[in-house]
CSV table of C-alpha atoms in Angstrom, one decimal:
chain,number,residue,atom,x,y,z
A,1,MET,CA,94.7,99.9,60.6
A,2,ASP,CA,91.4,99.3,62.7
A,3,LEU,CA,90.4,102.6,63.8
A,4,ARG,CA,89.3,100.7,66.9
A,5,SER,CA,92.3,99.3,68.1
A,6,PRO,CA,93.3,99.5,71.5
A,7,HIS,CA,96.1,101.8,71.2
A,8,ILE,CA,93.8,104.6,69.7
A,9,LEU,CA,90.6,105.6,70.5
A,10,ASP,CA,88.3,106.4,67.4
A,11,SER,CA,86.3,109.6,68.5
A,12,GLY,CA,84.3,110.8,64.8
A,13,ASN,CA,84.8,113.6,63.4
A,14,VAL,CA,87.8,116.1,63.7
A,15,MET,CA,86.5,119.3,64.7
A,16,MET,CA,89.8,121.0,66.3
A,17,ASN,CA,91.0,123.8,63.8
A,18,ASP,CA,95.2,125.0,63.8
A,19,THR,CA,94.4,128.0,65.8
A,20,LEU,CA,93.4,125.7,68.5
A,21,THR,CA,95.8,122.8,68.7
A,22,SER,CA,98.6,125.7,68.7
A,23,ASP,CA,98.6,126.3,72.7
A,24,VAL,CA,96.7,123.0,73.7
A,25,ILE,CA,99.8,121.4,74.8
A,26,GLY,CA,99.9,120.9,78.6
A,27,ARG,CA,96.3,121.4,78.8
A,28,ARG,CA,94.0,119.6,81.5
A,29,VAL,CA,91.3,117.7,80.0
A,30,GLU,CA,88.2,115.8,80.7
A,31,VAL,CA,87.2,112.9,78.5
A,32,ASN,CA,83.6,110.9,80.0
A,33,GLY,CA,84.6,111.8,83.3
A,34,GLU,CA,88.6,110.6,83.7
A,35,HIS,CA,90.9,113.5,83.7
A,36,ALA,CA,94.2,114.4,81.9
A,37,THR,CA,96.9,116.3,80.2
A,38,VAL,CA,97.7,117.2,76.7
A,39,ARG,CA,101.2,116.1,75.8
A,40,PHE,CA,100.8,116.0,71.7
A,41,SER,CA,98.8,117.3,69.3
A,42,GLY,CA,99.1,116.6,65.3
A,43,VAL,CA,99.1,113.7,63.1
A,44,VAL,CA,99.4,109.6,63.5
A,45,PRO,CA,100.3,108.2,60.4
A,46,PRO,CA,98.9,106.2,59.3
A,47,MET,CA,95.6,107.5,60.2
A,48,ALA,CA,94.3,110.6,58.9
A,49,GLY,CA,93.5,113.7,60.6
A,50,LEU,CA,94.1,115.3,63.9
A,51,TRP,CA,94.6,113.4,67.2
A,52,LEU,CA,95.8,114.4,70.6
A,53,GLY,CA,98.1,112.5,73.0
A,54,VAL,CA,96.6,112.4,76.5
A,55,GLU,CA,98.5,111.5,79.4
A,56,TRP,CA,95.8,110.0,82.5
A,57,ASP,CA,95.7,110.8,85.5
A,58,ASN,CA,94.8,107.3,86.1
A,59,PRO,CA,97.2,105.3,84.5
A,60,GLU,CA,95.1,102.5,83.9
A,61,ARG,CA,93.1,104.4,81.6
A,62,GLY,CA,95.2,104.1,79.3
A,63,LYS,CA,97.0,101.8,76.9
A,64,HIS,CA,100.4,102.9,75.6
A,65,ASP,CA,103.4,105.0,76.7
A,66,GLY,CA,102.6,107.8,74.4
A,67,SER,CA,104.4,105.5,71.0
A,68,HIS,CA,102.8,104.0,68.4
A,69,GLU,CA,104.4,101.6,65.9
A,70,GLY,CA,107.8,102.5,66.9
A,71,THR,CA,107.4,106.1,67.1
A,72,VAL,CA,107.2,107.8,70.4
A,73,TYR,CA,104.8,110.8,70.0
A,74,PHE,CA,105.0,111.6,74.3
A,75,LYS,CA,106.5,110.4,76.9
A,76,CYS,CA,104.2,109.2,79.9
A,77,ARG,CA,105.2,108.7,83.9
A,78,HIS,CA,103.6,105.4,83.3
A,79,PRO,CA,103.6,102.9,80.4
A,80,THR,CA,100.5,102.6,80.5
A,81,GLY,CA,99.3,105.9,81.0
A,82,GLY,CA,98.6,107.7,77.8
A,83,SER,CA,95.9,107.5,74.7
A,84,PHE,CA,95.6,108.7,71.6
A,85,ILE,CA,92.3,110.7,71.2
A,86,ARG,CA,90.0,112.8,68.8
A,87,PRO,CA,89.8,116.9,69.7
A,88,ASN,CA,86.5,116.8,69.7
A,89,LYS,CA,85.9,114.0,72.1
A,90,VAL,CA,87.6,116.0,75.0
A,91,ASN,CA,86.4,118.7,77.4
A,92,PHE,CA,88.7,121.7,77.7
A,93,GLY,CA,86.1,122.7,80.7
A,94,VAL,CA,84.8,126.6,81.1
A,95,ASP,CA,86.5,129.7,82.4
A,96,PHE,CA,85.8,130.5,86.6
A,97,LEU,CA,83.2,132.8,85.5
A,98,THR,CA,81.4,131.1,83.4
A,99,ALA,CA,81.0,128.3,85.7
A,100,ILE,CA,80.0,130.2,88.8
A,101,LYS,CA,77.3,131.8,86.7
A,102,ASN,CA,75.9,128.4,85.5
A,103,ARG,CA,76.1,126.9,89.1
A,104,TYR,CA,75.2,130.3,90.8
A,105,THR,CA,72.6,132.2,89.0
A,106,LEU,CA,68.3,132.0,88.4
A,107,GLU,CA,68.4,129.4,90.9
A,108,ASP,CA,65.1,130.8,92.2
A,109,GLU,CA,62.1,130.6,89.8
A,110,PRO,CA,62.6,131.8,86.2
A,111,GLU,CA,61.8,135.0,85.1
A,112,GLU,CA,59.3,135.6,82.3
A,113,GLU,CA,60.6,134.7,79.0
A,114,GLY,CA,60.6,138.5,77.0
A,115,LYS,CA,59.4,140.5,79.7
A,116,GLU,CA,59.8,144.4,78.8
A,117,GLN,CA,61.3,147.2,80.9
A,118,ILE,CA,61.6,150.9,80.5
A,119,VAL,CA,64.9,152.3,82.0
A,120,THR,CA,66.2,155.4,81.0
A,121,ILE,CA,69.9,156.1,80.1
A,122,GLY,CA,70.4,159.9,79.8
A,123,ASN,CA,67.6,161.8,79.4
A,124,LYS,CA,66.2,158.7,77.1
A,125,PRO,CA,63.7,156.4,77.8
A,126,VAL,CA,64.9,152.5,76.4
A,127,GLU,CA,63.2,149.4,76.0
A,128,THR,CA,64.4,146.2,77.1
A,129,ILE,CA,64.3,142.4,77.2
A,130,GLY,CA,65.7,140.5,79.9
A,131,PHE,CA,67.2,143.5,82.0
A,132,ASP,CA,65.6,142.1,84.8
A,133,SER,CA,67.6,138.4,84.7
A,134,VAL,CA,70.8,140.6,84.2
A,135,VAL,CA,70.5,142.4,87.6
A,136,LYS,CA,68.9,139.8,89.4
A,137,GLN,CA,72.4,137.6,87.9
A,138,GLN,CA,74.5,140.5,89.3
A,139,SER,CA,73.1,140.8,92.2
A,140,GLN,CA,73.2,137.3,93.2
A,141,LEU,CA,76.9,136.9,92.4
A,142,SER,CA,77.9,140.1,94.0
A,143,LYS,CA,75.9,138.4,97.3
A,144,LEU,CA,78.2,135.5,97.2
A,145,GLN,CA,80.6,134.6,100.0
A,146,GLU,CA,81.3,130.7,99.6
A,147,VAL,CA,81.7,128.9,96.5
A,148,SER,CA,82.2,125.6,95.5
A,149,LEU,CA,83.2,124.5,91.8
A,150,ARG,CA,84.6,121.0,92.8
A,151,ASN,CA,84.7,118.9,89.2
A,152,CYS,CA,83.1,121.4,87.5
A,153,ALA,CA,85.6,121.7,84.8
A,154,VAL,CA,87.1,125.5,85.6
A,155,ASN,CA,89.9,125.8,83.2
A,156,GLY,CA,91.0,129.7,84.2
A,157,PRO,CA,89.7,132.8,84.7
A,158,GLY,CA,88.0,134.4,81.7
A,159,ASP,CA,87.8,138.0,81.2
A,160,LYS,CA,90.2,139.4,82.4
A,161,GLY,CA,88.7,141.9,85.5
A,162,GLY,CA,85.3,139.6,84.7
A,163,ILE,CA,85.4,138.3,88.5
A,164,ALA,CA,86.5,141.2,90.5
A,165,LYS,CA,83.1,142.8,89.0
A,166,ALA,CA,81.0,139.8,89.6
A,167,CYS,CA,81.3,138.6,92.8
A,168,PRO,CA,83.8,140.9,94.6
A,169,ASN,CA,82.8,139.6,97.9
A,170,VAL,CA,83.9,135.7,98.4
A,171,ARG,CA,85.8,134.5,101.0
A,172,SER,CA,85.7,130.9,100.4
A,173,ILE,CA,86.1,128.8,97.0
A,174,ASP,CA,86.6,125.2,96.5
A,175,LEU,CA,88.2,124.7,92.7
A,176,SER,CA,89.3,120.8,93.7
A,177,LYS,CA,89.3,118.4,90.9
A,178,ASN,CA,89.2,121.0,88.3
A,179,LEU,CA,91.2,121.4,84.9
A,180,LEU,CA,93.5,124.2,86.0
A,181,SER,CA,96.9,123.2,84.1
A,182,SER,CA,99.0,126.2,86.2
A,183,TRP,CA,99.6,127.9,89.4
A,184,ASP,CA,99.3,131.2,87.1
A,185,GLU,CA,96.1,130.6,86.5
A,186,VAL,CA,95.0,130.5,90.2
A,187,VAL,CA,97.1,133.7,90.8
A,188,ASP,CA,94.4,135.5,88.0
A,189,ILE,CA,91.6,134.5,90.1
A,190,ALA,CA,93.0,135.0,93.4
A,191,ASP,CA,93.8,138.6,92.4
A,192,GLN,CA,90.7,139.2,91.7
A,193,LEU,CA,89.3,138.3,95.2
A,194,LYS,CA,91.0,140.6,97.8
A,195,HIS,CA,88.8,138.9,100.6
A,196,LEU,CA,89.7,135.2,99.8
A,197,GLU,CA,90.2,133.4,102.9
A,198,VAL,CA,89.9,129.9,102.1
A,199,LEU,CA,91.1,127.9,98.8
A,200,ASN,CA,90.9,124.6,97.8
A,201,LEU,CA,92.7,123.1,94.9
A,202,SER,CA,93.1,119.4,95.4
A,203,GLU,CA,93.2,117.2,92.7
A,204,ASN,CA,94.4,119.8,90.5
A,205,LYS,CA,97.6,118.8,88.4
A,206,LEU,CA,99.4,122.7,88.7
A,207,LYS,CA,102.8,123.1,86.7
A,208,PHE,CA,104.5,126.0,89.2
A,209,PRO,CA,106.1,128.8,88.2
A,210,SER,CA,110.1,128.3,89.3
A,211,GLY,CA,110.6,132.4,88.9
A,212,SER,CA,109.7,135.4,91.3
A,213,PRO,CA,106.5,134.5,93.4
A,214,PRO,CA,103.0,136.4,92.9
A,215,PRO,CA,102.5,139.9,92.9
A,216,THR,CA,102.2,141.1,97.2
A,217,GLY,CA,98.9,141.4,98.2
A,218,THR,CA,97.1,138.6,95.9
A,219,PHE,CA,96.6,136.0,99.0
A,220,SER,CA,97.1,139.0,101.3
A,221,ALA,CA,93.6,137.6,103.5
A,222,LEU,CA,94.2,134.1,102.7
A,223,LYS,CA,94.2,132.1,105.7
A,224,VAL,CA,93.3,128.5,104.6
A,225,LEU,CA,95.0,126.8,101.7
A,226,VAL,CA,94.1,123.3,100.7
A,227,LEU,CA,96.7,121.4,98.0
A,228,ASN,CA,96.2,117.5,98.5
A,229,ARG,CA,96.9,115.1,95.7
A,230,ILE,CA,98.6,118.0,93.1
A,231,GLY,CA,102.0,116.7,92.9
A,232,ILE,CA,103.9,119.6,94.7
A,233,THR,CA,107.0,119.9,96.0
A,234,TRP,CA,108.1,121.6,99.1
A,235,THR,CA,110.5,124.1,97.6
A,236,GLU,CA,107.3,124.8,95.5
A,237,VAL,CA,105.3,124.8,98.5
A,238,LEU,CA,107.5,127.5,100.0
A,239,HIS,CA,107.4,129.0,96.7
A,240,CYS,CA,103.9,129.7,96.8
A,241,ALA,CA,103.2,130.3,100.8
A,242,SER,CA,105.8,133.0,100.7
A,243,ARG,CA,102.9,135.7,99.3
A,244,CYS,CA,100.4,134.8,102.0
A,245,PRO,CA,101.3,136.6,105.2
A,246,VAL,CA,98.3,135.0,107.2
A,247,LEU,CA,98.0,132.2,106.6
A,248,GLU,CA,97.3,129.7,109.0
A,249,LYS,CA,96.1,126.7,107.7
A,250,LEU,CA,98.3,124.1,105.2
A,251,TYR,CA,97.0,121.1,103.7
A,252,LEU,CA,99.6,119.1,101.7
A,253,GLU,CA,98.4,115.3,101.8
A,254,SER,CA,99.7,112.6,99.3
A,255,ASN,CA,101.4,115.1,97.3
A,256,GLY,CA,105.3,113.0,98.0
A,257,ILE,CA,106.8,115.7,99.5
A,258,VAL,CA,110.3,115.0,100.6
A,259,ILE,CA,111.1,117.9,103.5
A,260,SER,CA,114.0,119.6,102.1
A,261,GLU,CA,114.7,123.2,103.7
A,262,ARG,CA,113.6,125.1,106.8
A,263,PRO,CA,111.1,127.5,105.9
A,264,THR,CA,112.8,130.1,107.3
A,265,ASP,CA,111.1,133.1,106.5
A,266,VAL,CA,108.3,131.0,105.0
A,267,LEU,CA,105.2,129.6,107.3
A,268,GLN,CA,105.9,131.5,110.4
A,269,THR,CA,101.9,132.7,110.9
A,270,VAL,CA,100.7,128.9,110.1
A,271,LYS,CA,99.2,127.0,113.4
A,272,LEU,CA,97.9,123.7,111.4
A,273,LEU,CA,99.9,121.8,108.6
A,274,ASP,CA,98.6,118.4,107.5
A,275,LEU,CA,101.3,116.2,105.9
A,276,SER,CA,99.4,112.6,105.6
A,277,SER,CA,100.0,110.1,103.6
A,278,ASN,CA,103.5,111.4,102.2
A,279,GLN,CA,105.4,108.4,102.3
A,280,LEU,CA,109.0,109.6,101.9
A,281,ILE,CA,108.8,112.3,104.8
A,282,ASP,CA,111.3,110.6,107.7
A,283,GLU,CA,111.7,111.7,111.4
A,284,ASN,CA,114.8,113.6,110.2
A,285,GLN,CA,112.6,115.5,107.8
A,286,LEU,CA,110.8,116.7,110.6
A,287,PHE,CA,113.4,118.4,112.3
A,288,LEU,CA,113.7,121.1,109.6
A,289,ILE,CA,109.7,121.9,110.5
A,290,ALA,CA,110.3,121.8,114.5
A,291,TYR,CA,111.0,125.7,115.2
A,292,MET,CA,107.8,126.6,113.1
A,293,PRO,CA,106.8,129.5,115.6
A,294,ARG,CA,103.0,128.9,115.6
A,295,LEU,CA,102.4,125.7,114.6
A,296,GLU,CA,99.8,123.9,117.2
A,297,GLN,CA,98.3,121.2,115.5
A,298,LEU,CA,100.4,118.6,113.2
A,299,ILE,CA,99.2,115.7,111.1
A,300,LEU,CA,101.4,113.3,110.2
A,301,SER,CA,99.2,110.5,109.3
A,302,ASP,CA,100.3,107.4,107.8
A,303,ILE,CA,103.5,108.8,106.6
A,304,GLY,CA,105.5,105.5,107.7
A,305,LEU,CA,106.9,106.8,110.6
A,306,ALA,CA,108.6,104.4,112.8
A,307,SER,CA,110.1,106.3,115.7
A,308,ILE,CA,110.2,110.0,117.3
A,309,HIS,CA,113.1,111.3,119.2
A,310,PHE,CA,114.1,114.9,120.4
A,311,PRO,CA,117.4,114.3,120.9
A,312,ASP,CA,118.3,118.4,122.1
A,313,ALA,CA,116.6,117.1,125.5
A,314,GLY,CA,117.7,114.8,128.5
A,315,ILE,CA,115.7,112.7,130.6
A,316,GLY,CA,112.8,114.7,132.5
A,317,CYS,CA,113.8,117.7,130.5
A,318,LYS,CA,111.7,119.4,127.9
A,319,THR,CA,112.4,119.7,123.8
A,320,SER,CA,112.9,123.8,122.3
A,321,MET,CA,111.7,122.0,119.3
A,322,PHE,CA,108.0,122.3,118.0
A,323,PRO,CA,107.4,125.4,121.1
A,324,SER,CA,103.8,125.9,120.1
A,325,LEU,CA,102.4,122.5,119.2
A,326,GLN,CA,99.1,121.3,121.2
A,327,TYR,CA,97.7,118.8,118.6
A,328,LEU,CA,99.6,115.8,116.9
A,329,VAL,CA,98.2,112.6,114.9
A,330,LEU,CA,100.3,110.1,114.7
A,331,ASN,CA,97.2,107.4,112.8
A,332,ASP,CA,98.1,104.4,110.8
A,333,ASN,CA,101.8,104.7,111.1
A,334,ARG,CA,104.9,102.5,111.8
A,335,ILE,CA,105.1,103.1,115.6
A,336,SER,CA,106.2,99.8,117.8
A,337,GLN,CA,108.2,101.0,120.7
A,338,TRP,CA,107.3,103.1,124.2
A,339,SER,CA,110.5,104.9,123.3
A,340,SER,CA,108.9,107.2,121.3
A,341,ILE,CA,106.0,107.7,123.4
A,342,ASN,CA,108.0,108.8,126.5
A,343,GLU,CA,109.4,111.1,123.9
A,344,LEU,CA,106.1,112.9,123.2
A,345,ASP,CA,106.0,113.8,127.1
A,346,LYS,CA,109.5,116.4,126.2
A,347,LEU,CA,107.1,118.5,123.8
A,348,GLN,CA,106.1,121.8,125.7
A,349,SER,CA,102.4,122.3,125.1
A,350,LEU,CA,101.2,118.8,124.1
A,351,HIS,CA,97.1,118.2,125.4
A,352,ALA,CA,95.7,116.0,122.8
A,353,LEU,CA,97.3,112.9,120.8
A,354,SER,CA,96.2,110.4,118.4
A,355,CYS,CA,98.2,107.8,117.7
A,356,THR,CA,95.2,104.8,116.5
A,357,ARG,CA,96.3,102.1,114.3
A,358,ASN,CA,100.1,101.6,115.6
A,359,PRO,CA,101.6,98.4,115.6
A,360,LEU,CA,102.2,99.5,119.2
A,361,THR,CA,98.9,100.0,119.8
A,362,GLU,CA,97.2,97.1,117.9
A,363,SER,CA,99.5,94.6,119.1
A,364,SER,CA,98.1,94.8,123.0
A,365,LYS,CA,95.1,92.6,123.2
A,366,ASP,CA,94.0,95.2,126.0
A,367,ALA,CA,93.4,98.5,124.2
A,368,GLN,CA,92.2,100.1,127.8
A,369,THR,CA,96.2,99.3,129.7
A,370,THR,CA,97.5,100.6,126.3
A,371,ARG,CA,95.7,103.8,126.9
A,372,GLN,CA,96.5,104.1,130.7
A,373,PHE,CA,100.4,103.7,130.2
A,374,ILE,CA,99.9,106.2,127.2
A,375,ILE,CA,98.4,108.8,129.9
A,376,ALA,CA,100.7,107.7,132.2
A,377,ARG,CA,104.0,108.4,129.9
A,378,ILE,CA,103.0,111.9,128.9
A,379,GLY,CA,102.1,114.1,132.1
A,380,GLN,CA,100.3,117.1,130.1
A,381,LEU,CA,97.8,115.1,127.9
A,382,ARG,CA,94.0,116.4,128.0
A,383,THR,CA,92.7,114.2,125.6
A,384,LEU,CA,93.8,111.0,124.0
A,385,ASN,CA,92.5,109.7,120.2
A,386,LYS,CA,90.0,112.4,120.5
A,387,CYS,CA,88.5,111.2,123.9
A,388,ALA,CA,88.7,113.7,127.0
A,389,ILE,CA,91.2,112.2,130.0
A,390,GLN,CA,89.4,113.2,133.3
A,391,ARG,CA,91.2,113.5,136.7
A,392,GLU,CA,90.0,110.5,138.1
A,393,GLU,CA,91.1,108.5,135.1
A,394,ARG,CA,94.9,110.2,135.4
A,395,ARG,CA,94.9,109.5,138.6
A,396,GLY,CA,94.3,105.8,138.4
A,397,ALA,CA,96.0,105.5,135.3
A,398,GLU,CA,99.5,106.7,137.0
A,399,LEU,CA,99.1,104.7,140.1
A,400,ASP,CA,98.2,101.5,137.8
A,401,TYR,CA,101.5,102.3,135.9
A,402,ARG,CA,103.5,103.1,139.2
A,403,LYS,CA,102.7,99.5,140.7
A,404,ALA,CA,102.9,97.6,137.2
A,405,PHE,CA,106.6,98.3,137.1
A,406,GLY,CA,107.2,98.5,140.5
A,407,ASN,CA,109.4,95.3,140.8
A,408,GLU,CA,111.1,96.4,137.8
A,409,TRP,CA,112.3,99.9,139.9
A,410,LYS,CA,112.9,97.6,143.0
A,411,LYS,CA,115.1,95.6,141.0
A,412,ALA,CA,116.9,98.3,138.8
A,413,GLY,CA,117.8,100.1,142.2
A,414,GLY,CA,114.5,101.8,143.3
A,415,HIS,CA,113.8,102.0,147.2
A,416,GLN,CA,111.2,103.4,149.8
A,417,ASP,CA,113.9,105.3,151.3
A,418,PRO,CA,114.6,108.5,149.4
A,419,ASP,CA,118.1,108.0,150.5
A,420,LYS,CA,118.6,104.5,148.3
A,421,ASN,CA,116.3,104.9,145.9
A,422,ARG,CA,118.6,105.1,143.1
A,423,PRO,CA,117.6,103.6,139.8
A,424,ASN,CA,119.8,102.4,137.1
A,425,GLU,CA,119.9,104.9,133.7
A,426,GLU,CA,118.7,102.0,131.6
A,427,PHE,CA,115.1,101.9,133.6
A,428,LEU,CA,115.2,105.8,134.0
A,429,ALA,CA,115.6,105.6,130.1
A,430,ALA,CA,112.8,103.2,129.7
A,431,HIS,CA,110.1,105.2,132.0
A,432,PRO,CA,111.7,108.6,132.3
A,433,ARG,CA,108.1,109.5,134.5
A,434,TYR,CA,107.9,106.9,137.2
A,435,GLN,CA,110.4,109.0,139.8
A,436,SER,CA,108.4,112.1,139.2
A,437,LEU,CA,105.3,109.8,140.3
A,438,CYS,CA,106.6,108.3,143.0
A,439,LEU,CA,107.2,112.0,144.2
A,440,LYS,CA,103.6,112.5,143.5
A,441,TYR,CA,101.7,108.8,145.5
A,442,GLY,CA,104.5,107.9,147.0
A,443,ALA,CA,106.7,105.0,146.3
A,444,PRO,CA,105.0,102.0,145.9
A,445,GLU,CA,105.4,99.5,149.1
A,446,ASP,CA,106.2,96.0,149.3
A,447,GLY,CA,102.7,94.9,149.6
A,448,GLU,CA,101.5,96.2,146.6
A,449,LEU,CA,104.0,94.8,144.2
A,450,LYS,CA,103.4,91.1,145.5
A,451,VAL,CA,102.5,89.1,142.1
A,452,GLN,CA,98.7,88.4,141.9
A,453,GLN,CA,97.5,84.7,140.7
A,454,PRO,CA,95.4,85.0,137.7
A,455,PHE,CA,92.0,85.0,138.6
A,456,LEU,CA,91.4,81.5,137.6
A,457,LEU,CA,88.1,79.4,139.1
A,458,LYS,CA,90.7,77.4,140.3
A,459,ASN,CA,93.0,79.3,141.9
A,460,GLN,CA,90.3,80.4,143.7
A,461,LEU,CA,89.4,77.0,145.4
A,462,LEU,CA,89.4,75.6,149.2
A,463,THR,CA,90.8,72.1,150.1
A,464,LEU,CA,88.4,70.2,152.5
A,465,LYS,CA,90.0,67.1,154.0
A,466,ILE,CA,86.9,64.7,155.3
A,467,LYS,CA,88.1,61.7,157.6
A,468,HIS,CA,85.6,59.2,159.9
A,469,PRO,CA,86.5,60.0,164.1
A,470,ASN,CA,86.2,56.1,164.5
A,471,GLN,CA,88.4,54.9,161.8
A,472,LEU,CA,92.2,56.5,162.3
A,473,ASP,CA,93.1,54.2,160.0
A,474,GLN,CA,91.2,55.0,157.2
A,475,LYS,CA,92.6,57.1,154.3
A,476,VAL,CA,91.8,61.0,154.3
A,477,ILE,CA,89.7,62.1,151.7
A,478,GLU,CA,90.3,65.6,149.8
A,479,LYS,CA,87.5,67.4,148.1
A,480,GLN,CA,88.1,71.1,145.9
A,481,LEU,CA,85.2,73.6,146.9
A,482,PRO,CA,84.4,77.3,146.0
A,483,GLU,CA,84.9,79.5,148.4
A,484,GLU,CA,81.8,80.5,149.4
A,485,GLU,CA,80.3,76.7,149.7
A,486,THR,CA,82.8,75.8,152.1
A,487,LYS,CA,81.5,78.8,154.2
A,488,ALA,CA,78.6,77.4,153.8
A,489,ARG,CA,79.1,73.7,154.9
A,490,GLU,CA,81.2,75.6,158.4
A,491,THR,CA,78.3,76.8,159.2
A,492,GLU,CA,76.0,73.9,158.9
A,493,THR,CA,78.2,71.4,160.9
A,494,ARG,CA,78.7,73.9,163.7
A,495,PRO,CA,75.2,73.6,165.6
A,496,ILE,CA,76.1,69.6,165.4
A,497,MET,CA,77.2,68.1,168.4
A,498,ALA,CA,77.5,64.3,167.2
A,499,PRO,CA,79.7,63.5,164.1
A,500,GLU,CA,77.6,61.9,161.5
A,501,PRO,CA,78.4,58.0,161.5
A,502,HIS,CA,80.1,57.8,158.5
A,503,ALA,CA,81.9,61.4,157.6
A,504,SER,CA,83.1,64.4,159.8
A,505,VAL,CA,84.9,68.2,158.7
A,506,LEU,CA,88.4,67.9,160.4
A,507,SER,CA,90.1,70.8,158.6
A,508,VAL,CA,89.5,73.3,155.8
A,509,PRO,CA,93.1,74.8,155.3
A,510,ARG,CA,93.8,76.9,152.2
């Protein structure tokens, strides 16, 4: 069989020994910039030598589902997610400490090669070579507080205790898109960094334990945890977060999450929760997180949300759900009804809203009118789509809204006389703030509610009738002129005492 067939990638000489192959299953690897997980290690007859069967993160990179010539060697979630590849072409990565030394040490001017130094150990002077380099490395690492190792092929912590000794002051780590394969490896790293406040693990395919959570104190200072695109489930989120007593920000974008249970004793300190691009979340699942006591910012972009409803609160009342929520992001969803916007007025603390690229906001040709209606329907809103709402804008929006639906209000039973003002339930459900706006600005007067003609040229013309004064049987000639031009002609004719020989202005009715 041809070594370069589309099903097997030939990579030259086999360099992996039996000891190395015994624990590679499940390991994360990198090959020519593409990441994968090892699913098989062994022989693939009739080809000689060892092969690794890998499942690619990008299924378009592979050629098969883990089978070769009718034999199933491993399984893939995608029919073209697998490949066989020679071990010596696979990058298994480096440990955390090696990666951090490669990136952060000796970035300044190099030390003189072979430079000697005399140091005293005990009572004896000892001649050293390269001692300055070691001291400089240790000094640089010990000062580090923010570390970025994105896409540096980090596969684990390295020697036990080495991280704590080399860089004990690290407070922020970006470990996104690396070769970490399990949550236990993350725990081993974090357990050595007692001041760790920010941890980004996005784009690592981690295996999460089903047993007891990590020891108390491992994430005792962690405030920000980023877990975007790692395939984590909601149950695993709660399991991992159970040892984060001061966690404030949690990012869970694009994980296919289904919110399956209420976080009763977990996430109680979280102020920001990002659930963007989790398409399986629906309105009912949101009720399970509605009582997180400190949640101030909730990001729900691109989850396919079509409606919002808070069933515990009636018209004009406030909901007990999301009691601390101040900022809500609903961009790129399927909200198409004004009833969902009305529901947001029930939130006790909502001050900022982003809701761009929804059918409700995109279908209207007049974006400014849509903005005004949203402002008028949510009374406590201070910022809309990241643009502050000034006092004058709110007043104008509410007055325009009151006028726009005034005739509908009257037909539904609304009246300027408070004793007769009884709009029906259907109107109040569609416009729950309308009555409060009438109390704030007064009920709309009949003159405000006259239907205005469209501002078209034909609606702005005056009719001019012309007839000869001495020929009464002659047909009246009618001309339509713009109002300003007609006024000018009237002015021009006033000083003339005698009529023109052929025409006279008789009337200028509107």
